[in-house]
Coordinates of C-alpha atoms in Angstrom, one line a residue:
Chain A
M232 CA -92.8 8.6 32.3
S233 CA -93.4 5.0 33.3
R234 CA -92.8 4.2 30.4
F235 CA -90.3 5.9 30.4
A236 CA -88.8 4.1 33.9
S237 CA -89.1 1.0 32.0
F238 CA -87.8 1.3 29.2
A239 CA -84.4 2.4 30.8
K240 CA -85.0 -0.4 33.1
S241 CA -85.3 -2.8 29.9
L242 CA -81.5 -1.3 29.2
P243 CA -78.3 -3.8 30.0
L244 CA -75.7 -1.4 32.4
S245 CA -73.2 0.3 30.3
G246 CA -77.1 1.5 28.3
R247 CA -78.2 2.6 31.0
I248 CA -74.7 4.7 31.4
G249 CA -75.1 5.4 28.4
L250 CA -78.8 7.2 28.6
S251 CA -77.8 9.0 31.6
L252 CA -74.4 10.7 30.2
V253 CA -76.5 11.7 27.1
L254 CA -79.8 13.1 29.2
F255 CA -76.7 14.9 31.8
W256 CA -75.1 16.4 28.5
L257 CA -78.9 17.6 27.0
A258 CA -79.9 19.0 30.8
V259 CA -76.9 21.0 30.9
A260 CA -77.4 22.4 27.3
L261 CA -80.6 23.5 28.5
V262 CA -79.6 25.1 31.5
G263 CA -76.1 24.5 31.3
P264 CA -76.3 29.1 31.4
A265 CA -78.6 29.4 33.9
V266 CA -76.9 27.2 36.8
A267 CA -73.1 28.5 35.4
P268 CA -70.9 30.2 38.6
H269 CA -69.6 33.2 36.3
G270 CA -70.6 34.6 32.8
V271 CA -69.0 33.1 30.2
G272 CA -66.4 35.6 29.5
A273 CA -65.8 37.4 33.6
F274 CA -62.5 37.2 34.7
V275 CA -62.3 36.1 37.7
D276 CA -59.0 34.1 38.8
Q277 CA -56.5 36.4 39.0
D278 CA -54.3 33.0 38.0
V279 CA -53.8 31.7 34.8
F280 CA -54.3 27.7 34.5
S281 CA -54.8 27.0 38.4
P282 CA -55.7 23.6 39.7
V283 CA -58.8 22.2 41.0
S284 CA -60.3 24.3 43.8
S285 CA -63.0 25.0 46.2
A286 CA -63.5 28.7 44.1
F287 CA -63.2 26.8 40.7
P288 CA -64.2 23.3 40.6
L289 CA -62.8 22.3 37.6
G290 CA -59.4 25.4 37.9
S291 CA -59.0 28.6 35.6
D292 CA -58.0 28.6 31.7
Y293 CA -55.4 30.3 29.9
L294 CA -57.0 34.2 30.8
G295 CA -57.9 33.1 34.5
R296 CA -62.3 32.3 33.5
D297 CA -63.8 29.8 35.0
V298 CA -63.8 27.2 33.2
L299 CA -66.5 25.0 34.7
S300 CA -69.1 27.9 33.7
R301 CA -67.6 27.8 30.0
L302 CA -67.8 24.0 30.2
L303 CA -71.8 25.0 31.2
W304 CA -71.7 27.0 28.2
G305 CA -69.8 25.3 25.6
A306 CA -71.5 22.1 26.0
R307 CA -74.8 24.1 24.6
Y308 CA -72.9 24.7 21.1
T309 CA -71.7 21.1 20.8
V310 CA -75.1 19.6 21.9
F311 CA -77.4 21.9 19.6
L312 CA -74.8 22.0 16.6
G313 CA -74.3 18.3 16.7
A314 CA -77.4 16.9 17.0
G315 CA -79.2 20.0 14.6
A316 CA -76.8 18.7 11.9
A317 CA -77.7 15.2 12.7
L318 CA -81.0 15.5 12.3
L319 CA -80.4 18.2 9.3
A320 CA -78.1 14.7 7.4
C321 CA -80.6 12.3 8.0
L322 CA -83.5 14.5 6.6
I323 CA -82.0 15.4 3.6
G324 CA -80.0 11.5 3.2
T325 CA -83.8 10.0 4.0
T326 CA -85.5 12.3 1.8
L327 CA -83.2 10.9 -1.2
A328 CA -82.9 7.5 -0.6
L329 CA -86.7 7.4 0.0
T330 CA -87.0 9.2 -3.6
A331 CA -83.9 6.5 -4.8
A332 CA -86.5 3.5 -4.2
V333 CA -90.0 5.1 -4.4
R334 CA -88.6 6.1 -8.0
G335 CA -86.2 3.5 -8.6
G336 CA -84.8 3.3 -12.9
W337 CA -81.7 6.0 -13.3
V338 CA -83.0 8.5 -10.3
D339 CA -81.7 5.7 -8.4
E340 CA -78.7 5.4 -10.6
V341 CA -77.3 9.1 -10.2
L342 CA -78.4 9.6 -6.7
S343 CA -76.5 5.7 -6.1
R344 CA -73.4 7.0 -8.3
A345 CA -73.3 10.5 -7.1
M346 CA -73.3 8.8 -2.9
D347 CA -70.6 6.7 -3.5
T348 CA -68.0 8.9 -4.6
L349 CA -69.3 11.8 -1.8
I350 CA -68.7 8.1 0.6
S351 CA -65.1 7.8 -1.1
I352 CA -64.1 10.8 0.3
P353 CA -63.1 10.8 4.2
S354 CA -64.8 12.8 6.5
K355 CA -62.6 15.1 7.8
I356 CA -60.8 15.1 4.6
F357 CA -64.4 16.6 3.1
A358 CA -65.3 19.6 5.4
L359 CA -61.7 20.3 5.7
V360 CA -61.8 21.2 1.5
M361 CA -65.5 22.5 2.5
V362 CA -64.4 24.7 5.6
A363 CA -61.6 26.2 2.9
A364 CA -64.1 27.0 0.4
F365 CA -66.8 28.5 2.6
G366 CA -66.0 29.6 6.0
S367 CA -66.6 28.5 9.7
S368 CA -69.4 30.8 10.5
L369 CA -71.7 28.8 13.1
A370 CA -74.5 27.8 9.9
L371 CA -72.1 26.7 7.7
L372 CA -70.2 24.6 10.1
L373 CA -74.2 23.1 10.6
T374 CA -74.6 22.3 6.9
I375 CA -71.1 21.8 6.3
T376 CA -71.2 18.8 9.3
A377 CA -74.1 18.0 7.8
I378 CA -73.5 17.3 4.6
T379 CA -70.0 15.5 4.9
Y380 CA -72.5 12.4 7.0
V381 CA -75.7 13.2 4.6
P382 CA -73.8 10.1 2.1
G383 CA -73.6 7.5 5.5
N384 CA -77.4 8.3 6.4
Y385 CA -78.6 7.7 2.2
R386 CA -77.1 4.5 1.6
I387 CA -78.5 2.7 5.0
A388 CA -81.7 4.6 4.7
R389 CA -81.9 3.7 1.1
A390 CA -81.0 -0.3 1.8
L391 CA -84.0 0.0 4.3
A392 CA -86.3 1.0 1.7
V393 CA -85.9 -0.6 -1.1
N394 CA -86.5 -4.0 1.2
V395 CA -89.7 -2.3 1.9
V396 CA -90.6 -1.2 -1.2
S397 CA -90.2 -4.7 -2.9
L398 CA -92.6 -6.0 0.1
D399 CA -96.3 -7.3 -1.2
F400 CA -98.3 -3.6 0.7
V401 CA -96.1 -1.2 -1.1
T402 CA -97.1 -3.1 -4.2
V403 CA -100.7 -3.2 -3.1
A404 CA -100.2 0.3 -2.1
R405 CA -98.9 0.9 -5.6
A406 CA -102.1 -0.2 -6.9
R407 CA -104.5 1.6 -5.6
G408 CA -103.5 4.4 -7.3
E409 CA -101.2 6.1 -3.7
G410 CA -99.2 8.5 -5.4
G411 CA -95.1 8.3 -4.6
L412 CA -95.3 11.3 -1.9
H413 CA -97.8 8.8 -0.1
V414 CA -96.2 5.7 -1.1
A415 CA -92.7 7.0 0.5
L416 CA -94.2 8.8 3.5
R417 CA -97.4 6.6 4.8
E418 CA -96.1 3.5 3.3
V419 CA -92.7 2.7 3.4
L420 CA -91.1 5.8 6.0
P421 CA -93.2 4.2 8.9
N422 CA -91.4 0.8 8.6
M423 CA -87.9 1.8 8.6
I424 CA -87.9 4.5 11.5
H425 CA -85.9 2.2 14.4
P426 CA -82.9 1.9 12.5
L427 CA -83.2 5.2 11.0
L428 CA -83.1 6.1 14.6
A429 CA -80.5 4.3 15.6
D430 CA -78.5 5.9 12.5
F431 CA -79.8 9.1 13.7
G432 CA -77.8 8.7 17.2
L433 CA -74.7 7.7 15.2
R434 CA -74.5 10.2 12.7
F435 CA -74.8 12.8 16.4
V436 CA -71.8 10.7 17.8
F437 CA -69.7 11.3 14.4
I438 CA -70.4 15.0 14.0
V439 CA -69.8 16.1 17.6
L440 CA -66.0 13.9 17.0
L441 CA -65.7 16.1 13.6
L442 CA -67.4 19.0 14.9
S443 CA -64.9 19.2 18.1
G444 CA -62.4 18.3 15.8
L445 CA -62.7 21.1 13.5
S446 CA -62.8 23.4 16.2
F447 CA -59.7 22.0 18.1
L448 CA -58.0 22.8 14.7
G449 CA -58.6 26.1 15.2
L450 CA -61.1 25.4 12.5
G451 CA -64.6 25.1 13.2
V452 CA -66.9 27.2 16.3
Q453 CA -65.0 30.4 16.2
P454 CA -64.6 33.0 18.7
P455 CA -66.7 35.0 20.4
Y456 CA -68.6 31.0 20.6
A457 CA -66.8 28.4 21.9
D458 CA -68.2 25.2 22.2
L459 CA -66.0 22.3 23.8
G460 CA -63.2 21.2 21.4
S461 CA -62.3 25.4 21.1
L462 CA -61.9 25.0 25.1
V463 CA -59.3 22.4 24.1
R464 CA -57.6 23.9 21.6
E465 CA -57.5 27.6 23.3
N466 CA -55.9 25.9 26.2
M467 CA -53.2 23.8 24.9
S468 CA -50.9 26.0 25.9
G469 CA -51.5 25.0 29.7
L470 CA -50.7 21.6 28.7
V471 CA -47.5 21.3 29.9
D472 CA -48.3 22.6 33.8
G473 CA -51.4 19.3 32.8
A474 CA -54.1 22.4 33.7
P475 CA -57.9 20.8 34.2
A476 CA -58.7 23.4 31.9
I477 CA -57.6 20.8 29.1
V478 CA -58.0 18.3 30.4
M479 CA -61.8 18.8 31.5
P480 CA -63.2 19.8 28.0
A481 CA -61.6 16.9 26.1
L482 CA -63.5 14.3 29.1
A483 CA -66.8 16.9 28.7
I484 CA -66.5 15.6 25.0
A485 CA -65.7 11.6 25.3
T486 CA -68.1 11.5 28.1
L487 CA -71.1 12.8 25.3
T488 CA -70.1 10.5 22.7
V489 CA -69.1 7.1 24.9
G490 CA -72.5 7.9 26.4
A491 CA -74.7 8.0 23.2
N492 CA -72.8 5.4 21.6
L493 CA -73.2 2.9 24.9
L494 CA -77.0 3.8 24.7
I495 CA -77.8 3.4 20.7
D496 CA -75.3 -0.5 21.2
A497 CA -77.8 -1.1 24.3
L498 CA -80.8 -0.4 22.2
K499 CA -80.1 -2.6 19.0
P500 CA -81.4 -6.2 20.4
V501 CA -84.5 -4.8 21.6
E502 CA -85.5 -3.7 17.5
K503 CA -84.8 -6.9 16.5
Q504 CA -87.4 -8.4 18.3
G505 CA -89.9 -5.7 18.0
Chain B
M288 CA -61.1 -24.6 -2.6
V289 CA -61.9 -24.8 -5.3
G290 CA -58.8 -25.6 -7.0
R291 CA -57.9 -28.7 -4.8
V292 CA -61.2 -30.4 -5.6
S293 CA -60.8 -30.1 -9.4
G294 CA -57.4 -31.1 -9.9
G295 CA -53.9 -29.3 -11.4
A296 CA -55.6 -27.5 -14.0
A297 CA -57.9 -25.6 -11.9
P298 CA -55.8 -23.2 -9.7
R299 CA -55.1 -21.5 -13.5
S300 CA -58.9 -21.4 -14.0
A301 CA -59.6 -20.1 -11.2
I302 CA -57.4 -16.9 -11.3
S303 CA -58.5 -16.1 -14.5
G304 CA -61.7 -16.5 -12.8
V305 CA -61.9 -14.0 -11.0
L306 CA -59.2 -11.4 -12.6
P307 CA -62.2 -9.8 -14.8
L308 CA -63.7 -9.3 -11.4
I309 CA -61.3 -7.5 -10.0
A310 CA -60.0 -5.4 -12.8
K311 CA -63.6 -4.6 -12.6
R312 CA -63.6 -3.5 -9.2
I313 CA -60.3 -1.6 -10.0
G314 CA -62.1 0.1 -13.1
S315 CA -65.3 1.4 -11.2
A316 CA -62.0 2.5 -8.2
L317 CA -60.4 4.8 -11.0
V318 CA -64.1 6.2 -12.0
T319 CA -64.6 7.1 -8.5
L320 CA -61.4 8.7 -7.9
L321 CA -61.8 10.7 -11.0
L322 CA -65.5 11.6 -10.2
V323 CA -64.0 12.3 -6.6
S324 CA -61.4 15.0 -8.2
A325 CA -64.4 17.1 -9.9
V326 CA -65.7 16.6 -6.7
V327 CA -62.7 18.5 -4.9
F328 CA -62.0 20.7 -8.0
T329 CA -66.0 22.4 -7.7
I330 CA -65.9 22.9 -3.9
S331 CA -62.0 24.1 -3.5
G332 CA -61.9 26.0 -7.1
L333 CA -64.8 27.2 -8.8
L334 CA -67.1 27.6 -5.7
P335 CA -65.5 29.8 -3.6
G336 CA -65.2 33.7 -4.8
D337 CA -62.5 34.8 -6.6
A338 CA -58.9 34.3 -5.8
A339 CA -57.5 37.0 -8.0
Q340 CA -59.7 39.4 -6.1
E341 CA -58.8 37.2 -2.9
T342 CA -55.3 37.9 -3.3
L343 CA -54.6 41.6 -4.7
G344 CA -56.9 42.6 -1.8
Q345 CA -60.4 45.2 -1.5
S346 CA -57.7 48.4 -2.9
A347 CA -57.2 46.7 -6.2
T348 CA -58.6 48.3 -9.7
P349 CA -60.7 46.2 -11.7
E350 CA -57.8 46.0 -14.6
Q351 CA -55.4 44.9 -12.2
V352 CA -57.6 41.9 -10.9
A353 CA -58.5 41.4 -14.6
A354 CA -54.7 40.9 -15.7
L355 CA -54.5 38.4 -12.2
R356 CA -57.1 36.7 -13.3
H357 CA -55.8 36.1 -16.9
E358 CA -52.0 35.6 -15.6
M359 CA -53.6 32.5 -12.9
G360 CA -56.1 31.6 -15.9
L361 CA -58.8 32.0 -14.0
D362 CA -61.2 33.8 -17.2
R363 CA -60.9 30.7 -18.7
P364 CA -63.9 28.1 -19.2
A365 CA -64.0 26.0 -15.9
L366 CA -64.0 22.7 -18.0
T367 CA -61.2 23.7 -19.2
R368 CA -59.2 24.9 -16.0
Y369 CA -60.4 21.5 -14.2
V370 CA -58.6 19.0 -17.2
D371 CA -55.4 21.1 -16.9
W372 CA -55.5 20.6 -13.8
L373 CA -56.4 17.1 -13.6
G374 CA -53.8 16.6 -16.1
G375 CA -51.3 18.2 -13.3
M376 CA -52.4 16.2 -11.2
A377 CA -51.9 13.0 -12.9
Q378 CA -48.6 13.8 -14.0
G379 CA -47.2 14.7 -10.2
D380 CA -47.2 18.4 -10.8
P381 CA -50.1 19.4 -9.1
G382 CA -49.1 23.5 -9.5
R383 CA -47.5 26.3 -7.2
S384 CA -48.1 26.2 -3.6
L385 CA -49.4 30.1 -2.7
V386 CA -48.1 30.1 0.7
A387 CA -44.8 28.5 0.8
N388 CA -44.2 29.5 -3.5
M389 CA -42.8 26.5 -4.3
P390 CA -44.1 24.0 -6.1
V391 CA -46.6 21.5 -4.1
R392 CA -44.3 18.3 -5.1
E393 CA -41.7 19.5 -3.7
V394 CA -43.5 20.6 -0.6
I395 CA -45.4 17.3 -0.2
S396 CA -42.4 14.8 -0.3
A397 CA -40.6 16.3 2.3
R398 CA -43.8 15.2 3.9
L399 CA -45.5 12.4 2.7
P400 CA -42.6 9.9 4.2
N401 CA -42.9 11.2 7.4
S402 CA -47.1 10.3 7.1
L403 CA -47.0 6.8 6.1
M404 CA -43.9 6.0 9.0
L405 CA -46.1 7.5 11.9
A406 CA -49.7 5.6 9.7
G407 CA -46.9 2.3 9.1
F408 CA -46.0 2.8 13.7
T409 CA -49.0 2.4 14.0
A410 CA -50.4 -0.3 11.9
L411 CA -47.2 -2.6 13.3
V412 CA -48.4 -1.2 16.5
S413 CA -52.7 -1.8 16.7
V414 CA -52.5 -4.7 13.6
P415 CA -51.4 -7.6 16.4
L416 CA -53.0 -6.0 19.4
A417 CA -56.9 -5.4 17.5
L418 CA -56.4 -9.4 16.0
A419 CA -55.9 -10.7 19.5
I420 CA -59.0 -9.0 21.1
G421 CA -60.4 -9.4 18.1
I422 CA -60.6 -13.3 18.1
A423 CA -60.5 -13.7 21.7
S424 CA -63.4 -12.1 22.4
A425 CA -65.4 -13.8 19.5
I426 CA -64.0 -17.5 21.2
N427 CA -65.3 -16.0 24.2
R428 CA -68.7 -15.2 22.6
G429 CA -71.6 -13.7 25.0
G430 CA -68.8 -14.2 28.4
R431 CA -67.7 -12.0 31.0
L432 CA -64.3 -11.6 28.8
D433 CA -66.3 -10.7 25.1
R434 CA -68.6 -8.2 27.0
T435 CA -65.9 -6.1 29.0
L436 CA -64.3 -5.9 25.5
N437 CA -67.4 -4.6 23.9
V438 CA -68.1 -2.3 26.4
L439 CA -64.0 -1.1 26.2
T440 CA -64.0 -1.3 22.7
L441 CA -67.6 0.4 22.1
S442 CA -66.2 3.2 24.3
A443 CA -62.8 3.6 22.8
V444 CA -64.6 4.2 19.2
A445 CA -66.7 7.3 20.0
V446 CA -63.0 9.2 22.3
P447 CA -62.0 12.3 20.1
E448 CA -58.3 11.6 19.2
F449 CA -56.9 15.0 21.3
L450 CA -58.1 13.1 24.3
V451 CA -55.6 10.3 24.1
A452 CA -53.0 12.6 22.9
T453 CA -53.6 15.4 25.6
L454 CA -53.9 12.4 27.9
G455 CA -50.9 11.0 26.8
V456 CA -49.1 14.2 27.1
L457 CA -49.4 14.4 30.7
V458 CA -48.9 10.9 32.0
F459 CA -46.0 10.1 29.5
S460 CA -44.2 13.7 28.8
V461 CA -45.7 15.7 31.9
K462 CA -45.1 13.7 35.4
L463 CA -42.6 11.0 34.2
L464 CA -40.6 12.6 31.6
W465 CA -40.2 9.4 30.1
L466 CA -41.3 11.0 26.3
P467 CA -41.3 14.0 24.2
S468 CA -44.8 15.6 23.9
I469 CA -43.2 17.0 20.3
A470 CA -42.8 14.9 17.5
L471 CA -39.1 16.6 16.6
V472 CA -38.4 13.8 12.9
S473 CA -35.6 15.1 10.9
E474 CA -33.4 13.1 8.8
D475 CA -30.6 13.3 11.3
A476 CA -32.6 11.9 14.2
S477 CA -30.9 8.1 15.5
L478 CA -33.8 6.2 15.3
W479 CA -34.1 5.7 18.9
D480 CA -35.5 9.2 19.2
T481 CA -37.0 8.7 15.9
L482 CA -39.4 6.2 17.9
R483 CA -39.3 8.3 21.0
S484 CA -40.9 10.9 19.2
C485 CA -43.3 8.7 17.4
A486 CA -44.4 7.0 19.9
L487 CA -47.3 10.0 21.7
P488 CA -48.7 10.2 18.1
V489 CA -48.7 6.5 17.5
L490 CA -50.3 5.8 20.6
S491 CA -52.9 8.7 20.4
L492 CA -53.8 7.2 16.8
S493 CA -53.8 3.3 17.9
V494 CA -56.7 3.2 20.7
V495 CA -59.6 4.4 18.1
V496 CA -57.8 2.4 15.4
I497 CA -57.2 -0.7 17.1
A498 CA -60.8 -0.6 18.8
Q499 CA -62.7 -0.2 15.2
M500 CA -60.2 -3.7 14.2
A501 CA -60.8 -5.9 17.3
R502 CA -65.3 -4.8 16.3
M503 CA -65.1 -5.7 12.8
T504 CA -62.5 -9.0 13.4
R505 CA -64.7 -10.0 15.8
A506 CA -67.5 -10.2 13.5
A507 CA -65.8 -11.4 11.1
V508 CA -64.2 -14.5 12.9
A509 CA -68.0 -14.9 15.4
D510 CA -69.6 -15.2 11.5
Q511 CA -67.6 -18.2 10.5
L512 CA -68.3 -19.6 14.5
D513 CA -72.0 -19.9 13.4
R514 CA -71.0 -21.5 10.4
P515 CA -72.5 -25.4 9.8
Y516 CA -69.3 -26.8 9.3
V517 CA -67.8 -25.5 12.9
E518 CA -71.1 -27.4 14.9
M519 CA -69.9 -31.0 12.0
A520 CA -66.6 -30.5 13.9
R521 CA -66.9 -29.7 17.0
L522 CA -69.6 -32.8 16.7
K523 CA -67.1 -35.2 15.3
G524 CA -65.6 -34.0 19.0
V525 CA -62.4 -32.2 17.4
P526 CA -61.1 -29.8 20.4
F527 CA -62.2 -26.4 20.4
R528 CA -58.9 -24.8 20.4
R529 CA -58.2 -27.2 17.3
V530 CA -61.3 -25.6 15.2
V531 CA -60.5 -22.4 15.7
L532 CA -56.7 -22.6 15.0
F533 CA -57.6 -25.2 11.5
H534 CA -60.9 -25.1 10.7
V535 CA -61.9 -21.4 11.5
M536 CA -58.8 -19.0 11.1
P537 CA -58.2 -20.7 7.9
N538 CA -61.7 -19.0 6.5
A539 CA -61.3 -15.9 8.3
V540 CA -58.6 -14.1 7.1
G541 CA -59.9 -12.9 3.9
P542 CA -62.8 -10.7 6.1
I543 CA -60.2 -10.0 8.5
V544 CA -58.0 -8.8 6.2
N545 CA -60.9 -7.0 4.3
A546 CA -61.4 -5.8 8.2
V547 CA -58.0 -4.9 9.1
A548 CA -57.9 -2.2 5.2
L549 CA -61.0 -0.9 5.9
S550 CA -59.7 0.3 9.7
L551 CA -56.8 1.2 8.4
S552 CA -58.6 3.9 6.5
Y553 CA -59.6 5.9 10.4
L554 CA -56.4 6.9 10.3
L555 CA -56.8 9.0 7.5
G556 CA -59.0 11.2 9.7
G557 CA -57.4 10.6 13.6
A558 CA -53.9 11.7 11.8
I559 CA -55.3 15.0 10.6
I560 CA -56.1 15.7 14.4
V561 CA -53.0 13.9 16.1
E562 CA -50.4 15.4 13.8
T563 CA -51.6 18.6 14.6
I564 CA -51.6 18.4 18.6
F565 CA -47.6 16.7 17.8
N566 CA -46.7 19.4 15.4
F567 CA -45.9 16.5 13.5
P568 CA -44.3 17.0 10.3
G569 CA -46.6 14.9 8.1
L570 CA -48.9 15.5 5.2
A571 CA -52.5 15.9 7.5
S572 CA -50.6 18.7 9.2
L573 CA -49.8 19.9 6.3
M574 CA -53.4 19.7 5.2
V575 CA -54.2 21.3 7.8
N576 CA -52.2 24.3 7.7
A577 CA -54.1 24.2 3.9
V578 CA -57.2 25.2 5.3
T579 CA -55.7 28.1 7.1
S580 CA -53.6 29.8 5.0
R581 CA -56.8 29.0 2.0
D582 CA -53.7 27.7 0.5
M583 CA -55.3 25.8 -2.6
P584 CA -53.6 24.0 -4.6
L585 CA -51.4 22.7 -1.5
L586 CA -55.1 22.1 -0.5
Q587 CA -56.3 19.7 -3.3
A588 CA -53.3 18.3 -4.0
C589 CA -53.2 17.0 -0.2
A590 CA -57.5 16.3 -0.3
M591 CA -56.4 14.0 -3.3
I592 CA -53.6 11.8 -1.8
F593 CA -55.8 11.2 1.4
C594 CA -58.5 10.3 -1.1
A595 CA -56.5 8.3 -3.4
I596 CA -54.8 6.3 0.0
Y597 CA -58.7 5.7 0.8
L598 CA -60.0 3.9 -2.2
T599 CA -56.7 2.0 -2.1
L600 CA -57.4 0.7 0.5
V601 CA -61.9 0.4 0.2
L602 CA -59.7 -1.4 -3.1
V603 CA -57.2 -3.8 -1.7
A604 CA -60.3 -4.8 1.6
D605 CA -62.4 -6.0 -1.7
V606 CA -60.0 -7.6 -3.7
V607 CA -59.1 -10.0 -0.4
A608 CA -63.1 -10.4 0.2
I609 CA -63.3 -11.0 -3.6
L610 CA -60.0 -13.8 -3.3
A611 CA -61.2 -15.2 -0.1
N612 CA -64.4 -16.3 -1.7
P613 CA -64.9 -19.5 -3.4
R614 CA -68.4 -18.0 -3.9
L615 CA -67.3 -14.7 -6.0
R616 CA -64.7 -16.4 -7.4
A617 CA -66.9 -18.9 -9.3
Q618 CA -69.4 -15.9 -11.0

């Protein structure tokens, strides 16, 4: 804990704000439903789109449900789907990148050409085409958003891995007779883990934005589940009334992504030193 | 700069040195576009089930399905279908829209100009602002202005478009009643009305694009400021303003145009959300409708147009980088 405290102290102010926002949303995703005042589908307000009040701290939605409770329930889909998809994207991307860098030759050529092709399709367009073809169950959304950001991670990871592979200790390991798997996992991967973590954070931000965008369009998380993007969408009719039901979930997404972005940026100089 | 040193004949040789490089770059973009079309067709045309079965529903007899499959050409080999589709796309005839029941070309040609107009307005607003922000923070590197702008742009990059759009509607349409919350664009609308209905969509699109572009511009100018020639000029006693305007800017033009072209590609993704929010009759909202109604011919055509625009922007960025870099020219 003291290590964590000294880490937090080493960050600039913007990084500390980012860190606390990220931790806040992580906590909400973990314990949100337990502390929510109402059930996720409970109709508790006589009115719809009522403003902020002591009974409903964030107002009520288009069916008279408590926005705070909906938000506390919905955050877990946004946070965990985003983190899961970012993890999957980095796992696939980095595995392919290590294969390409360690094997070299035609494996590298084919993989890099394929990834260059995929990266030339704008991410939202790519995701829309896949959603149209396959649908959007939770598992599919996780896979689709992950696949969309594999090429980006591959590009970063391959550039890092190619640099490490050309270093002497890798040549030594190969001369020792170590296999490709050992070289990739024991020699190369540990030397690129810090920039990869930063890239994981970036993928997370991109994926949360993409996922909430899809949900906002009605093409992402489908009822009965609702992530933060779905909450914005279902309350769009309250826009003319200026209902908090629509602004609050949108603000929630923004604080999560902005927080993560500030945190990643604050970590950069630390990397350069270490 | 190469031309100035080696006299009158040099510009021609400089250009002829660049041409093969640019031709190669254009060729590689075309190959990428071809590969992209294969990916789009495979995902949307081959993988998802059987369009004939889906059109007829569960109650159709196998004979009916077979007949429709034949009529739609689904019983032909995948490669033949792909070549046909690609040929149609290249000739500007990507088939019939299943939902609108008219040629995809007509559906798209009604929408494309609107999207281009929106993109044009956004570029007009965002490029000057982004350049001003980027150059101002690069010149004040490390200062308070730079740090503030850094945190601001860093935050703005990660803000979802629908937050900007909804806040914009709340402030300008609901509270102040200045602007319409729905974009009504038609040919009979006056220029003033068109501008008014585009204002909020342009605002929502600009925020992310400006932030992105400003960050890249700052990086490009800051990179030039680190070069030895800047130190040399300062040591000679050239005023800083003059160094920036006459020494740094001419060299930074290439990287800046590169940054502008790349940032404008962010418009494509943003437009999908923004056009939908404001009911803007553009290509991106058309594509969202195509996804919702699973209108594959229309979806494929829209996707290919977006990919082609994206590749063109990246190509422009690369060509400008080649033209602006004497070392690349000399290769």
